[in-house]
Amino acid sequence: MTEATNWQAALQSALPEPNSGGRVSLAPGDLAGHAHDEGVPFTSLPGAVVFAHSEADILATLAVAREFGVPVTPWGAGTSLEGAVLPSLGGISLDLGALDSISDFDSVGFTVRVGPGVRRIALNRRLRPHGLFFPVDPGADATLGGMAATNASGTTTVRYGGMRENVMALRVALMDGRVLNLGSLARKSSSGYALKQLLIGSEGTLGVITSLTLRLHPLPPATVSAQLAFPDVAAAVSASVALRGLGLTPERLEFVDADTVAAVNRQRGRHDPELPTLWVELAGRDIADAEASLALLREVAADTGGQVVGEARTPEAQSDLWAARHGVYDALRAAWPGHSTRIGDVCVPLSALAETVGFMTETLSQHALTAPLVGHIGDGNLHLLMHAPPEDAKAWAHIDHALHAIALHALSVGGTCTGEHGVGLRKRVYMREEHGEALDMMRDVKNLFDPLNLLNPEKVVGE
């Protein structure tokens, strides 16, 4: 019997089969389904997939991994874009999707406790009848555990922040078998080190999240949305900065360039002006308050050379207005059939936003690349959707050089190499440049939590 067979057998023994099927799968289909994410072009086949149904299953898995020295990588929905959920070759992929309980709902304190496998859309469907919602929206229907592990953010970050701002408490299993309760239901605390914040964004390299208590928000009493078109990208960027400077705090503030609008028009049969475009959602105490903000928005558009090309007030009309923005990813992938894609993800200070957009445009031109620009522009987060035939090595070399230059530029102006997609495997190369000697401290922390280096090794701070 080989060593691999020994640990697989030990895993099966530690996690006996329930009536609904095995906790441990060695089936080729399950292994292949956990060997890749949505963003990196390569695969890494695990030696086993554990479908955990409880915290006890997680602890049993970690105990076997510890005994046999087998690496473990937590898995949520597989929507990672930087390789964070790729298992170590031959290791354990720990699937947390079945931990999908929703409990301890508090309509007074605006909190709810969820398992790491709960999907964000399902949670908001449960919350809506109570007039509440969980705001973090990364686009994909990710799991809440995965979102916490990568400190996810998205279209609503400009108003509500990301996962660090919206997770009240965590329960985390460590590789040595301990389970930590981090955070509390209190709205503030001066007690102890911020270990909860440390675990959020650690991408499964320090511990495995077994439950989360989330901060909820009331649904806005009234919202209005507007779509604004501009003659060029610089004007759209100026408008986004100007409206923030006037004290408007939109629920969402999104940007796409002209090529992106054209792609959405083709795929969805729309007729939006094929110009750089902002989508803005504004909230108010009542419809009159929201309309006052919309009037101010119109002034900003006029002052920066833009025009309002769409307004919406009812939920149905707003859904239709935002459909073009929400359909961007699918439309862009459909625009180049047969091409593989890679999404750039940098975030810069608002004061450096216009300069960074200009640098991106110049860099693409230097490398003879076309890449639509999309951004959560209200918080300085910019995405380029790079694309090329998968076999075109020359094009991919140019893409790598362009994204590298853009990441270094973002760092040079005080930004970050990854605004929301995480470090995973591909952004590790920038960690020293971004964090300096603090990277050594991060590695010390990793060694403290995981001295055997078995929790999602080689990710984030790995060599």
PDB file of N, CA and C in Angstrom, residues 177-248:
ATOM      1  N   GLY A 177      -5.744  21.803  15.305  1.00  0.00           N
ATOM      2  CA  GLY A 177      -6.946  21.263  15.916  1.00  0.00           C
ATOM      3  C   GLY A 177      -7.725  22.248  16.769  1.00  0.00           C
ATOM      4  N   ARG A 178      -7.141  23.407  17.066  1.00  0.00           N
ATOM      5  CA  ARG A 178      -7.875  24.404  17.830  1.00  0.00           C
ATOM      6  C   ARG A 178      -8.928  25.090  16.948  1.00  0.00           C
ATOM      7  N   VAL A 179      -9.976  25.573  17.610  1.00  0.00           N
ATOM      8  CA  VAL A 179     -11.001  26.364  16.930  1.00  0.00           C
ATOM      9  C   VAL A 179     -11.093  27.705  17.633  1.00  0.00           C
ATOM     10  N   LEU A 180     -10.932  28.784  16.872  1.00  0.00           N
ATOM     11  CA  LEU A 180     -10.942  30.123  17.444  1.00  0.00           C
ATOM     12  C   LEU A 180     -12.252  30.827  17.130  1.00  0.00           C
ATOM     13  N   ASN A 181     -12.764  31.556  18.127  1.00  0.00           N
ATOM     14  CA  ASN A 181     -13.882  32.464  17.922  1.00  0.00           C
ATOM     15  C   ASN A 181     -13.321  33.876  17.886  1.00  0.00           C
ATOM     16  N   LEU A 182     -13.443  34.539  16.751  1.00  0.00           N
ATOM     17  CA  LEU A 182     -12.836  35.848  16.546  1.00  0.00           C
ATOM     18  C   LEU A 182     -13.917  36.885  16.302  1.00  0.00           C
ATOM     19  N   GLY A 183     -13.765  38.062  16.909  1.00  0.00           N
ATOM     20  CA  GLY A 183     -14.764  39.108  16.773  1.00  0.00           C
ATOM     21  C   GLY A 183     -15.903  38.915  17.755  1.00  0.00           C
ATOM     22  N   SER A 184     -16.944  39.751  17.617  1.00  0.00           N
ATOM     23  CA  SER A 184     -18.091  39.669  18.513  1.00  0.00           C
ATOM     24  C   SER A 184     -19.289  40.326  17.840  1.00  0.00           C
ATOM     25  N   LEU A 185     -20.416  40.350  18.545  1.00  0.00           N
ATOM     26  CA  LEU A 185     -21.618  41.000  18.026  1.00  0.00           C
ATOM     27  C   LEU A 185     -21.633  42.493  18.338  1.00  0.00           C
ATOM     28  N   ALA A 186     -20.653  42.961  19.114  1.00  0.00           N
ATOM     29  CA  ALA A 186     -20.574  44.386  19.426  1.00  0.00           C
ATOM     30  C   ALA A 186     -20.152  45.175  18.190  1.00  0.00           C
ATOM     31  N   ARG A 187     -20.659  46.384  18.091  1.00  0.00           N
ATOM     32  CA  ARG A 187     -20.347  47.218  16.934  1.00  0.00           C
ATOM     33  C   ARG A 187     -18.936  47.793  16.993  1.00  0.00           C
ATOM     34  N   LYS A 188     -18.300  47.769  18.162  1.00  0.00           N
ATOM     35  CA  LYS A 188     -16.918  48.210  18.256  1.00  0.00           C
ATOM     36  C   LYS A 188     -16.273  47.539  19.453  1.00  0.00           C
ATOM     37  N   SER A 189     -14.933  47.527  19.463  1.00  0.00           N
ATOM     38  CA  SER A 189     -14.201  46.913  20.559  1.00  0.00           C
ATOM     39  C   SER A 189     -12.781  47.445  20.566  1.00  0.00           C
ATOM     40  N   SER A 190     -12.213  47.610  21.772  1.00  0.00           N
ATOM     41  CA  SER A 190     -10.806  47.970  21.934  1.00  0.00           C
ATOM     42  C   SER A 190     -10.033  46.811  22.546  1.00  0.00           C
ATOM     43  N   SER A 191     -10.559  45.602  22.405  1.00  0.00           N
ATOM     44  CA  SER A 191     -10.030  44.444  23.116  1.00  0.00           C
ATOM     45  C   SER A 191      -9.144  43.578  22.227  1.00  0.00           C
ATOM     46  N   GLY A 192      -7.862  43.537  22.551  1.00  0.00           N
ATOM     47  CA  GLY A 192      -6.971  42.568  21.929  1.00  0.00           C
ATOM     48  C   GLY A 192      -6.578  42.870  20.498  1.00  0.00           C
ATOM     49  N   TYR A 193      -5.801  41.942  19.926  1.00  0.00           N
ATOM     50  CA  TYR A 193      -5.356  42.066  18.546  1.00  0.00           C
ATOM     51  C   TYR A 193      -6.497  41.751  17.580  1.00  0.00           C
ATOM     52  N   ALA A 194      -6.443  42.338  16.400  1.00  0.00           N
ATOM     53  CA  ALA A 194      -7.516  42.175  15.408  1.00  0.00           C
ATOM     54  C   ALA A 194      -7.301  40.901  14.589  1.00  0.00           C
ATOM     55  N   LEU A 195      -7.389  39.750  15.243  1.00  0.00           N
ATOM     56  CA  LEU A 195      -7.154  38.473  14.548  1.00  0.00           C
ATOM     57  C   LEU A 195      -8.229  38.181  13.514  1.00  0.00           C
ATOM     58  N   LYS A 196      -9.448  38.642  13.782  1.00  0.00           N
ATOM     59  CA  LYS A 196     -10.511  38.444  12.782  1.00  0.00           C
ATOM     60  C   LYS A 196     -10.116  39.100  11.466  1.00  0.00           C
ATOM     61  N   GLN A 197      -9.645  40.324  11.537  1.00  0.00           N
ATOM     62  CA  GLN A 197      -9.248  41.027  10.324  1.00  0.00           C
ATOM     63  C   GLN A 197      -8.065  40.351   9.641  1.00  0.00           C
ATOM     64  N   LEU A 198      -7.200  39.722  10.422  1.00  0.00           N
ATOM     65  CA  LEU A 198      -6.065  39.004   9.857  1.00  0.00           C
ATOM     66  C   LEU A 198      -6.532  37.796   9.048  1.00  0.00           C
ATOM     67  N   LEU A 199      -7.520  37.069   9.578  1.00  0.00           N
ATOM     68  CA  LEU A 199      -7.999  35.875   8.877  1.00  0.00           C
ATOM     69  C   LEU A 199      -8.774  36.237   7.615  1.00  0.00           C
ATOM     70  N   ILE A 200      -9.492  37.373   7.639  1.00  0.00           N
ATOM     71  CA  ILE A 200     -10.202  37.796   6.440  1.00  0.00           C
ATOM     72  C   ILE A 200      -9.175  38.259   5.410  1.00  0.00           C
ATOM     73  N   GLY A 201      -9.178  37.638   4.252  1.00  0.00           N
ATOM     74  CA  GLY A 201      -8.191  37.947   3.228  1.00  0.00           C
ATOM     75  C   GLY A 201      -6.980  37.043   3.244  1.00  0.00           C
ATOM     76  N   SER A 202      -6.930  36.072   4.154  1.00  0.00           N
ATOM     77  CA  SER A 202      -5.758  35.194   4.236  1.00  0.00           C
ATOM     78  C   SER A 202      -5.839  34.019   3.265  1.00  0.00           C
ATOM     79  N   GLU A 203      -6.949  33.886   2.535  1.00  0.00           N
ATOM     80  CA  GLU A 203      -7.106  32.909   1.451  1.00  0.00           C
ATOM     81  C   GLU A 203      -6.850  31.465   1.886  1.00  0.00           C
ATOM     82  N   GLY A 204      -7.280  31.137   3.106  1.00  0.00           N
ATOM     83  CA  GLY A 204      -7.166  29.761   3.577  1.00  0.00           C
ATOM     84  C   GLY A 204      -5.760  29.343   3.941  1.00  0.00           C
ATOM     85  N   THR A 205      -4.838  30.292   4.068  1.00  0.00           N
ATOM     86  CA  THR A 205      -3.453  29.932   4.397  1.00  0.00           C
ATOM     87  C   THR A 205      -3.198  29.884   5.900  1.00  0.00           C
ATOM     88  N   LEU A 206      -4.133  30.417   6.703  1.00  0.00           N
ATOM     89  CA  LEU A 206      -3.943  30.449   8.156  1.00  0.00           C
ATOM     90  C   LEU A 206      -4.943  29.575   8.902  1.00  0.00           C
ATOM     91  N   GLY A 207      -6.101  29.359   8.350  1.00  0.00           N
ATOM     92  CA  GLY A 207      -7.126  28.561   9.002  1.00  0.00           C
ATOM     93  C   GLY A 207      -8.295  28.365   8.056  1.00  0.00           C
ATOM     94  N   VAL A 208      -9.257  27.540   8.489  1.00  0.00           N
ATOM     95  CA  VAL A 208     -10.441  27.236   7.682  1.00  0.00           C
ATOM     96  C   VAL A 208     -11.654  27.829   8.382  1.00  0.00           C
ATOM     97  N   ILE A 209     -12.340  28.734   7.699  1.00  0.00           N
ATOM     98  CA  ILE A 209     -13.522  29.377   8.268  1.00  0.00           C
ATOM     99  C   ILE A 209     -14.663  28.365   8.349  1.00  0.00           C
ATOM    100  N   THR A 210     -15.229  28.202   9.549  1.00  0.00           N
ATOM    101  CA  THR A 210     -16.326  27.238   9.731  1.00  0.00           C
ATOM    102  C   THR A 210     -17.677  27.919   9.906  1.00  0.00           C
ATOM    103  N   SER A 211     -17.694  29.209  10.270  1.00  0.00           N
ATOM    104  CA  SER A 211     -18.936  29.980  10.290  1.00  0.00           C
ATOM    105  C   SER A 211     -18.591  31.464  10.329  1.00  0.00           C
ATOM    106  N   LEU A 212     -19.565  32.296   9.918  1.00  0.00           N
ATOM    107  CA  LEU A 212     -19.373  33.738   9.904  1.00  0.00           C
ATOM    108  C   LEU A 212     -20.627  34.411  10.443  1.00  0.00           C
ATOM    109  N   THR A 213     -20.447  35.472  11.192  1.00  0.00           N
ATOM    110  CA  THR A 213     -21.564  36.332  11.574  1.00  0.00           C
ATOM    111  C   THR A 213     -21.414  37.635  10.803  1.00  0.00           C
ATOM    112  N   LEU A 214     -22.424  37.973  10.022  1.00  0.00           N
ATOM    113  CA  LEU A 214     -22.350  39.073   9.068  1.00  0.00           C
ATOM    114  C   LEU A 214     -23.119  40.293   9.535  1.00  0.00           C
ATOM    115  N   ARG A 215     -22.633  41.454   9.166  1.00  0.00           N
ATOM    116  CA  ARG A 215     -23.329  42.716   9.411  1.00  0.00           C
ATOM    117  C   ARG A 215     -24.324  42.950   8.263  1.00  0.00           C
ATOM    118  N   LEU A 216     -25.579  43.171   8.583  1.00  0.00           N
ATOM    119  CA  LEU A 216     -26.612  43.411   7.576  1.00  0.00           C
ATOM    120  C   LEU A 216     -26.946  44.902   7.512  1.00  0.00           C
ATOM    121  N   HIS A 217     -27.637  45.286   6.448  1.00  0.00           N
ATOM    122  CA  HIS A 217     -28.006  46.686   6.249  1.00  0.00           C
ATOM    123  C   HIS A 217     -29.462  46.757   5.802  1.00  0.00           C
ATOM    124  N   PRO A 218     -30.161  47.828   6.197  1.00  0.00           N
ATOM    125  CA  PRO A 218     -31.537  48.002   5.715  1.00  0.00           C
ATOM    126  C   PRO A 218     -31.538  48.292   4.217  1.00  0.00           C
ATOM    127  N   LEU A 219     -32.514  47.757   3.528  1.00  0.00           N
ATOM    128  CA  LEU A 219     -32.687  48.120   2.128  1.00  0.00           C
ATOM    129  C   LEU A 219     -32.984  49.620   2.045  1.00  0.00           C
ATOM    130  N   PRO A 220     -32.363  50.340   1.125  1.00  0.00           N
ATOM    131  CA  PRO A 220     -32.601  51.782   1.030  1.00  0.00           C
ATOM    132  C   PRO A 220     -34.090  52.076   0.803  1.00  0.00           C
ATOM    133  N   PRO A 221     -34.635  53.101   1.470  1.00  0.00           N
ATOM    134  CA  PRO A 221     -36.058  53.431   1.294  1.00  0.00           C
ATOM    135  C   PRO A 221     -36.401  53.803  -0.145  1.00  0.00           C
ATOM    136  N   ALA A 222     -35.469  54.493  -0.820  1.00  0.00           N
ATOM    137  CA  ALA A 222     -35.733  54.907  -2.198  1.00  0.00           C
ATOM    138  C   ALA A 222     -34.413  54.957  -2.953  1.00  0.00           C
ATOM    139  N   THR A 223     -34.415  54.477  -4.184  1.00  0.00           N
ATOM    140  CA  THR A 223     -33.221  54.548  -5.019  1.00  0.00           C
ATOM    141  C   THR A 223     -33.605  55.015  -6.424  1.00  0.00           C
ATOM    142  N   VAL A 224     -32.663  55.666  -7.051  1.00  0.00           N
ATOM    143  CA  VAL A 224     -32.772  56.017  -8.467  1.00  0.00           C
ATOM    144  C   VAL A 224     -31.440  55.668  -9.114  1.00  0.00           C
ATOM    145  N   SER A 225     -31.482  55.376 -10.403  1.00  0.00           N
ATOM    146  CA  SER A 225     -30.260  55.033 -11.124  1.00  0.00           C
ATOM    147  C   SER A 225     -30.158  55.874 -12.388  1.00  0.00           C
ATOM    148  N   ALA A 226     -28.926  56.110 -12.801  1.00  0.00           N
ATOM    149  CA  ALA A 226     -28.692  56.880 -14.014  1.00  0.00           C
ATOM    150  C   ALA A 226     -27.533  56.278 -14.790  1.00  0.00           C
ATOM    151  N   GLN A 227     -27.593  56.418 -16.099  1.00  0.00           N
ATOM    152  CA  GLN A 227     -26.532  56.001 -17.004  1.00  0.00           C
ATOM    153  C   GLN A 227     -26.024  57.255 -17.718  1.00  0.00           C
ATOM    154  N   LEU A 228     -24.720  57.492 -17.636  1.00  0.00           N
ATOM    155  CA  LEU A 228     -24.130  58.701 -18.170  1.00  0.00           C
ATOM    156  C   LEU A 228     -23.072  58.343 -19.204  1.00  0.00           C
ATOM    157  N   ALA A 229     -23.092  58.992 -20.356  1.00  0.00           N
ATOM    158  CA  ALA A 229     -22.109  58.767 -21.417  1.00  0.00           C
ATOM    159  C   ALA A 229     -21.210  59.996 -21.541  1.00  0.00           C
ATOM    160  N   PHE A 230     -19.929  59.764 -21.863  1.00  0.00           N
ATOM    161  CA  PHE A 230     -18.937  60.829 -21.911  1.00  0.00           C
ATOM    162  C   PHE A 230     -18.148  60.754 -23.216  1.00  0.00           C
ATOM    163  N   PRO A 231     -17.594  61.883 -23.661  1.00  0.00           N
ATOM    164  CA  PRO A 231     -16.860  61.872 -24.932  1.00  0.00           C
ATOM    165  C   PRO A 231     -15.568  61.085 -24.884  1.00  0.00           C
ATOM    166  N   ASP A 232     -14.963  60.967 -23.705  1.00  0.00           N
ATOM    167  CA  ASP A 232     -13.722  60.206 -23.578  1.00  0.00           C
ATOM    168  C   ASP A 232     -13.595  59.686 -22.155  1.00  0.00           C
ATOM    169  N   VAL A 233     -12.603  58.825 -21.960  1.00  0.00           N
ATOM    170  CA  VAL A 233     -12.405  58.190 -20.654  1.00  0.00           C
ATOM    171  C   VAL A 233     -12.045  59.232 -19.596  1.00  0.00           C
ATOM    172  N   ALA A 234     -11.211  60.199 -19.972  1.00  0.00           N
ATOM    173  CA  ALA A 234     -10.782  61.210 -19.004  1.00  0.00           C
ATOM    174  C   ALA A 234     -11.966  61.970 -18.430  1.00  0.00           C
ATOM    175  N   ALA A 235     -12.940  62.280 -19.263  1.00  0.00           N
ATOM    176  CA  ALA A 235     -14.128  63.004 -18.792  1.00  0.00           C
ATOM    177  C   ALA A 235     -14.938  62.146 -17.819  1.00  0.00           C
ATOM    178  N   ALA A 236     -15.060  60.858 -18.111  1.00  0.00           N
ATOM    179  CA  ALA A 236     -15.793  59.957 -17.209  1.00  0.00           C
ATOM    180  C   ALA A 236     -15.098  59.846 -15.860  1.00  0.00           C
ATOM    181  N   VAL A 237     -13.773  59.761 -15.886  1.00  0.00           N
ATOM    182  CA  VAL A 237     -13.009  59.690 -14.635  1.00  0.00           C
ATOM    183  C   VAL A 237     -13.190  60.987 -13.842  1.00  0.00           C
ATOM    184  N   SER A 238     -13.122  62.118 -14.527  1.00  0.00           N
ATOM    185  CA  SER A 238     -13.302  63.410 -13.853  1.00  0.00           C
ATOM    186  C   SER A 238     -14.669  63.499 -13.185  1.00  0.00           C
ATOM    187  N   ALA A 239     -15.691  63.008 -13.872  1.00  0.00           N
ATOM    188  CA  ALA A 239     -17.041  63.041 -13.304  1.00  0.00           C
ATOM    189  C   ALA A 239     -17.141  62.174 -12.053  1.00  0.00           C
ATOM    190  N   SER A 240     -16.521  61.004 -12.098  1.00  0.00           N
ATOM    191  CA  SER A 240     -16.596  60.099 -10.943  1.00  0.00           C
ATOM    192  C   SER A 240     -15.927  60.714  -9.722  1.00  0.00           C
ATOM    193  N   VAL A 241     -14.820  61.420  -9.933  1.00  0.00           N
ATOM    194  CA  VAL A 241     -14.131  62.078  -8.820  1.00  0.00           C
ATOM    195  C   VAL A 241     -14.928  63.281  -8.344  1.00  0.00           C
ATOM    196  N   ALA A 242     -15.495  64.034  -9.287  1.00  0.00           N
ATOM    197  CA  ALA A 242     -16.238  65.247  -8.935  1.00  0.00           C
ATOM    198  C   ALA A 242     -17.458  64.955  -8.085  1.00  0.00           C
ATOM    199  N   LEU A 243     -18.198  63.921  -8.431  1.00  0.00           N
ATOM    200  CA  LEU A 243     -19.428  63.655  -7.672  1.00  0.00           C
ATOM    201  C   LEU A 243     -19.118  63.204  -6.251  1.00  0.00           C
ATOM    202  N   ARG A 244     -17.986  62.515  -6.068  1.00  0.00           N
ATOM    203  CA  ARG A 244     -17.587  62.169  -4.699  1.00  0.00           C
ATOM    204  C   ARG A 244     -17.184  63.428  -3.936  1.00  0.00           C
ATOM    205  N   GLY A 245     -16.509  64.346  -4.636  1.00  0.00           N
ATOM    206  CA  GLY A 245     -16.080  65.577  -3.996  1.00  0.00           C
ATOM    207  C   GLY A 245     -17.236  66.458  -3.555  1.00  0.00           C
ATOM    208  N   LEU A 246     -18.380  66.313  -4.198  1.00  0.00           N
ATOM    209  CA  LEU A 246     -19.564  67.098  -3.836  1.00  0.00           C
ATOM    210  C   LEU A 246     -20.355  66.474  -2.682  1.00  0.00           C
ATOM    211  N   GLY A 247     -19.854  65.366  -2.161  1.00  0.00           N
ATOM    212  CA  GLY A 247     -20.514  64.751  -1.013  1.00  0.00           C
ATOM    213  C   GLY A 247     -21.521  63.676  -1.356  1.00  0.00           C
ATOM    214  N   LEU A 248     -21.666  63.344  -2.625  1.00  0.00           N
ATOM    215  CA  LEU A 248     -22.545  62.247  -3.006  1.00  0.00           C
ATOM    216  C   LEU A 248     -21.861  60.917  -2.695  1.00  0.00           C
TER     217      LEU A 248
END
